[in-house]
Short mmCIF file of C-alpha atoms and ligand atoms in Angstrom, two decimals:
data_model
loop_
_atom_site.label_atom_id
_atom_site.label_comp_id
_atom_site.label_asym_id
_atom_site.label_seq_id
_atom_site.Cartn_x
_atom_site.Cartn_y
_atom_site.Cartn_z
CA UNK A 1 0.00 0.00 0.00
CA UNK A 2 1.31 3.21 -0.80
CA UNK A 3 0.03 6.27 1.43
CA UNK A 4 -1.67 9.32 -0.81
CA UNK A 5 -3.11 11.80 1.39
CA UNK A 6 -4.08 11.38 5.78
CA UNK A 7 -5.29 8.25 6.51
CA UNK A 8 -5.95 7.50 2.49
CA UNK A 9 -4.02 4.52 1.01
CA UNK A 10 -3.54 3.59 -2.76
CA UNK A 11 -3.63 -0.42 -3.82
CA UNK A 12 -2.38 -2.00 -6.84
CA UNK A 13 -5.37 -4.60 -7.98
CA UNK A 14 -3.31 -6.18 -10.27
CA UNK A 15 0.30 -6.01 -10.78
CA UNK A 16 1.05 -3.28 -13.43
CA UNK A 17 1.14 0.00 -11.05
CA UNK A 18 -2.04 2.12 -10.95
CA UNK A 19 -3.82 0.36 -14.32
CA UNK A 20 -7.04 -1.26 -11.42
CA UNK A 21 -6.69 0.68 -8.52
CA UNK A 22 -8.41 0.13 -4.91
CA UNK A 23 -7.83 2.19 -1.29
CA UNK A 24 -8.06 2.01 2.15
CA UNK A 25 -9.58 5.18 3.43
CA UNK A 26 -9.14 5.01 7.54
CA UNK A 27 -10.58 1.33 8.08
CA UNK A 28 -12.69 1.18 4.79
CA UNK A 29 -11.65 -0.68 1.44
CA UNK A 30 -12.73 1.38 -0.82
CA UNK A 31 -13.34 -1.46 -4.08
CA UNK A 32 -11.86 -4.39 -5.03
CA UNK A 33 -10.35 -5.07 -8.32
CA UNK A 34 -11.02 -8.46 -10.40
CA UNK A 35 -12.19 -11.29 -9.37
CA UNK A 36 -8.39 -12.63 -9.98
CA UNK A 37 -7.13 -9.91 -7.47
CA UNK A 38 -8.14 -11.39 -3.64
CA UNK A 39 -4.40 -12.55 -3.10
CA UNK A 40 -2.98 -8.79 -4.32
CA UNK A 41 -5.39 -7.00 -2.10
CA UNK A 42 -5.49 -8.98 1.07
CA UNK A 43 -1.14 -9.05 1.28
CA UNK A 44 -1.52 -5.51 0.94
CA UNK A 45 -3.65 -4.99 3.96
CA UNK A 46 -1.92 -7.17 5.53
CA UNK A 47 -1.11 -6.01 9.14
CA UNK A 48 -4.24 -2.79 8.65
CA UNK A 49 -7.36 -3.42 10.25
CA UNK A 50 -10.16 -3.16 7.63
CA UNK A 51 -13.59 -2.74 9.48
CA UNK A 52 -15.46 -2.25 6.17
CA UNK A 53 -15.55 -2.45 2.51
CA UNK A 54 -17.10 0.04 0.35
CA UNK A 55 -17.71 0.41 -3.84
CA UNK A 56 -17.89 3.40 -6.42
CA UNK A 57 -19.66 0.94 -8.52
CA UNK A 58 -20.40 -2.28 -9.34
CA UNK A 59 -18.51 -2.91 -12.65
CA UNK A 60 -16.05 -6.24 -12.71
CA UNK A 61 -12.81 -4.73 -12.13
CA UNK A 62 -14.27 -2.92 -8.71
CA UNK A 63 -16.38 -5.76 -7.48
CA UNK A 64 -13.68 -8.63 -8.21
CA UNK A 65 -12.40 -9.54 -5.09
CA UNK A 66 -15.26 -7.66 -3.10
CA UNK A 67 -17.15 -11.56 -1.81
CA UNK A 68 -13.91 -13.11 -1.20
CA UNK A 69 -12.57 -10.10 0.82
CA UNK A 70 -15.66 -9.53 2.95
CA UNK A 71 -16.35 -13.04 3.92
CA UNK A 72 -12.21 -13.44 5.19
CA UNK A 73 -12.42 -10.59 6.95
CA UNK A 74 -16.26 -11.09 7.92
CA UNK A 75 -16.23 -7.38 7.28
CA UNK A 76 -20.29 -5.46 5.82
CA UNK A 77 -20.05 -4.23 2.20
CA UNK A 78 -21.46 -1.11 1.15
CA UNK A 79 -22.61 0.07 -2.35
CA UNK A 80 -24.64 2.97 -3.22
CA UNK A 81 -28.00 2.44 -3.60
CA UNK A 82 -28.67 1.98 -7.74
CA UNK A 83 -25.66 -0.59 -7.63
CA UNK A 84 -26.53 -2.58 -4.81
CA UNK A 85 -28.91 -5.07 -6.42
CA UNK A 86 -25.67 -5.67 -9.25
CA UNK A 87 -23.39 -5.95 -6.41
CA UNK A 88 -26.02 -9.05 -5.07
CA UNK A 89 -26.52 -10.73 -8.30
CA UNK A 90 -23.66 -10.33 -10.91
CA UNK A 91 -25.74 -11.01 -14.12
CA UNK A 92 -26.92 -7.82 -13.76
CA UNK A 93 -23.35 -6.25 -14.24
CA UNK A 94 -23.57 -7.89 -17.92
CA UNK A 95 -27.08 -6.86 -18.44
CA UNK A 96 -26.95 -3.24 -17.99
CA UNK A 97 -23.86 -3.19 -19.76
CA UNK A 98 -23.60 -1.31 -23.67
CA UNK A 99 -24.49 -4.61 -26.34
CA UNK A 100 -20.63 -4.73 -27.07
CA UNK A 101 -17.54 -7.32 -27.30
CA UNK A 102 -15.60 -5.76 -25.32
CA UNK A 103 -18.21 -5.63 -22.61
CA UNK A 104 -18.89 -9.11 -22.82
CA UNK A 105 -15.06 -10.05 -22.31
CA UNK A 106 -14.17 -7.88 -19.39
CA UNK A 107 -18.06 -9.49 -17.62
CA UNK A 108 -16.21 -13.08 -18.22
CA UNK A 109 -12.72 -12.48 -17.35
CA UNK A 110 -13.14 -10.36 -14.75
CA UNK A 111 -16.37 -10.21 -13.03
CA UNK A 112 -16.25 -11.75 -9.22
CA UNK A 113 -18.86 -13.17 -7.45
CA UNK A 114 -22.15 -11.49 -5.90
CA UNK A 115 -22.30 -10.72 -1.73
CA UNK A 116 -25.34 -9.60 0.05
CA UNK A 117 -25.15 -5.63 0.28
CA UNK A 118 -25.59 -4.47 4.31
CA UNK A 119 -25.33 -0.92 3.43
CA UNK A 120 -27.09 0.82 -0.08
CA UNK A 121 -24.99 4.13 0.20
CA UNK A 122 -26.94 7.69 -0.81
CA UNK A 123 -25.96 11.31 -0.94
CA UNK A 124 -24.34 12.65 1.78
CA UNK A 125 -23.92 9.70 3.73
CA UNK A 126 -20.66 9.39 5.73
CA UNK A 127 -17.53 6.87 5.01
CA UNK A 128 -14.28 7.08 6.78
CA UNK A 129 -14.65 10.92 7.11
CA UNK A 130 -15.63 10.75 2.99
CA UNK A 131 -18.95 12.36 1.68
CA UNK A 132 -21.02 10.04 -0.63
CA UNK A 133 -21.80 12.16 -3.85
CA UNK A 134 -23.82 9.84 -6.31
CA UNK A 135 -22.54 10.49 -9.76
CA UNK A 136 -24.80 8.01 -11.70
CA UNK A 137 -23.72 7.23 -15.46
CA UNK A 138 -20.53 4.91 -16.13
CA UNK A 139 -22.95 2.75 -13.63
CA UNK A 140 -26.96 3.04 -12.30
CA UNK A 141 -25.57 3.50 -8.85
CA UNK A 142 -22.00 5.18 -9.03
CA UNK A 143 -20.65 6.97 -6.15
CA UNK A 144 -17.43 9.22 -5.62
CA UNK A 145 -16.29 10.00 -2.02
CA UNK A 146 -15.17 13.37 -1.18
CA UNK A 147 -13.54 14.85 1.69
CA UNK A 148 -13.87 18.67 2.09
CA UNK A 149 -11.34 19.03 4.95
CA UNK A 150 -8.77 18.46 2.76
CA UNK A 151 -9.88 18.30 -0.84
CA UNK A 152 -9.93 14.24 -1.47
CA UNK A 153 -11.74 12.98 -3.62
CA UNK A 154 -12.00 9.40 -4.78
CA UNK A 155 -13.41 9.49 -7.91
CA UNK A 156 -14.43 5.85 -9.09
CA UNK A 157 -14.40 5.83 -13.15
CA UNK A 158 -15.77 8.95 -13.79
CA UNK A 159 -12.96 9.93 -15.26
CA UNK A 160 -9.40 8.31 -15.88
CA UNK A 161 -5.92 9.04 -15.36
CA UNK A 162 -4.40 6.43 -17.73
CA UNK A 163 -6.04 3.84 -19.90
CA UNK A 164 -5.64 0.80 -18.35
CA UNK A 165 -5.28 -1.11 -21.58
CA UNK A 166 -2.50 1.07 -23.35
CA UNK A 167 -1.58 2.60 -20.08
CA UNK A 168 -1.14 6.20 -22.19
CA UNK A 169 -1.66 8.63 -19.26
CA UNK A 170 -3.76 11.78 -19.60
CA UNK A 171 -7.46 12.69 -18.53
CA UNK A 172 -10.43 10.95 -20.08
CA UNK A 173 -14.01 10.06 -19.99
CA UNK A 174 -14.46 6.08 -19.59
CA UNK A 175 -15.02 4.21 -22.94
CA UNK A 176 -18.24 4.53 -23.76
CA UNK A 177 -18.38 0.71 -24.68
CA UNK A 178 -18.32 0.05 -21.23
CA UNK A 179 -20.21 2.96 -19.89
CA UNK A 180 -24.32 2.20 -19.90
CA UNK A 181 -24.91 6.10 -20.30
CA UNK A 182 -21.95 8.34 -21.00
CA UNK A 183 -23.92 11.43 -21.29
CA UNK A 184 -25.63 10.83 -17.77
CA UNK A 185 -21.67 10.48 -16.87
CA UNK A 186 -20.83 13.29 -18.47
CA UNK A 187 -23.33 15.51 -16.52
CA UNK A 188 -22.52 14.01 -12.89
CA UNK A 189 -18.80 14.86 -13.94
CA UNK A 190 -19.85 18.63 -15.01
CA UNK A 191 -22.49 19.07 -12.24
CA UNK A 192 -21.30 17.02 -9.14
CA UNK A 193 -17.74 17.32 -9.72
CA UNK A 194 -16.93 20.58 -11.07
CA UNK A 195 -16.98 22.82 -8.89
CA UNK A 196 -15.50 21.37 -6.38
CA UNK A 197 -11.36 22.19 -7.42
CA UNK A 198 -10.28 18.65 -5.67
CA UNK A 199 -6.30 19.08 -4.57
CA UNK A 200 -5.71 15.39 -5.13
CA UNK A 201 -7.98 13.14 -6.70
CA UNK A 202 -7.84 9.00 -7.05
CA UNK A 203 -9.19 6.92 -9.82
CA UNK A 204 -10.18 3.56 -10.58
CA UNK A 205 -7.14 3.95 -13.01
CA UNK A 206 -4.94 5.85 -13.51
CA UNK A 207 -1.96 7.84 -11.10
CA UNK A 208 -3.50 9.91 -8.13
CA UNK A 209 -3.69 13.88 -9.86
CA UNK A 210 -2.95 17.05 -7.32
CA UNK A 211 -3.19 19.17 -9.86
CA UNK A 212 -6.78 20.90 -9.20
CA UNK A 213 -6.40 23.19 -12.36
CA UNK A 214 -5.41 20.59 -14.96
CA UNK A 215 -9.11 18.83 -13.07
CA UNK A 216 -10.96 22.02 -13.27
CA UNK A 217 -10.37 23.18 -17.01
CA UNK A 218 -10.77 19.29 -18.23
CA UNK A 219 -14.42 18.91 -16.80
CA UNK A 220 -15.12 22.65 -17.29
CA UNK A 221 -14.34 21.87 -21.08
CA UNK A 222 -16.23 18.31 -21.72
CA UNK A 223 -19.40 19.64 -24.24
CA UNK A 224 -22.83 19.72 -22.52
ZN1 ZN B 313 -13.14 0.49 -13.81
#
């Protein structure tokens, strides 16, 4: 685990360096990778008490490990509220996802098994000192977690740091072949997001960003 900001931890999910991120905000996981990333996650937690674990969203490479990892640590999961019933029953995942290959693929390699959700996260509700914002749009029920005191905010995959394919670094939207409603995206990234000049923010992918102007302009200049 490599530290990021007070009491905020980054995780590598899989082995090549920020490409499927995860953190440990105080005693909350915060995701989970792939379903191929339990061994990864748990070593690096190793010897940090984890009394929860939370999602941004219910996609494959955030839910992974997220069954395995709560029932070793017999620890409640958390998902905001318009992912939880995904985060239960997998087959969901690949049926709200766009009618694409590439979709398809990243459902069977990488999607982890369901777990019963104890806590269907809304606006404004408190993790680890973290405001839930919903952001709906990459999924139904996205969430990003943002902490005013000192201008965190963890940001899911609504936008990216680095493509975790071609790991080419830079700011983008998600791919819109695995995004059920990019424009819906688009507006919780404009409306939710923009105005609030993060210092350091954390993706699902990508390196952690404290550059708030280089946030600011990018989301001030996606089209409406
Ligand atoms: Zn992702």
């Amino acid at each position: 685990m490599r530290q990021v900001a007070d009491g905020v931890w980054q995780i590598n999910t899989i082995p090549v360096p920020n490409a499927v991120n995860a953190y440990v905000a105080d005693d909350v996981l915060i995701d989970a990778g792939t379903r191929h990333s339990p061994g990864l996650i748990k070593r690096s937690l190793q010897g940090h008490r984890i009394n929860a674990h939370a999602l941004t969203h219910a996609h494959p490479d955030h839910q992974g490990a997220s069954h395995e990892i709560c029932e070793s640590l017999g620890i409640p999961f958390w998902v905001g509220d318009g992912d939880a019933d995904a985060a239960e029953n997998p087959e969901l995942i690949g049926e709200r996802q766009p009618d694409h290959w590439l979709a398809r693929l990243y459902h069977r390699l990488f999607t982890g098994p369901g777990h019963p959700v104890d806590r269907r996260l809304v606006e404004g509700n408190d993790v680890a000192g973290f405001r839930v914002l919903e952001t709906p749009g990459h999924s139904a029920g996205h969430v990003v977690y943002w902490r005013e005191s000192d201008r965190v905010l963890v940001i899911g995959d609504v936008l990216l740091s680095m493509n975790p394919v071609t790991q080419i670094r830079g700011l983008s939207e998600p791919r819109r072949k695995l995004t059920p409603d990019p424009a819906q995206n688009r507006r919780s990234a404009k409306q939710k997001l923009g105005s609030l000049e993060p210092a350091l923010v954390l993706f699902g992918h990508g390196p952690p960003l404290r550059d708030t102007r280089k946030f600011v302009e990018f989301v001030g200049r996606l089209p409406d």
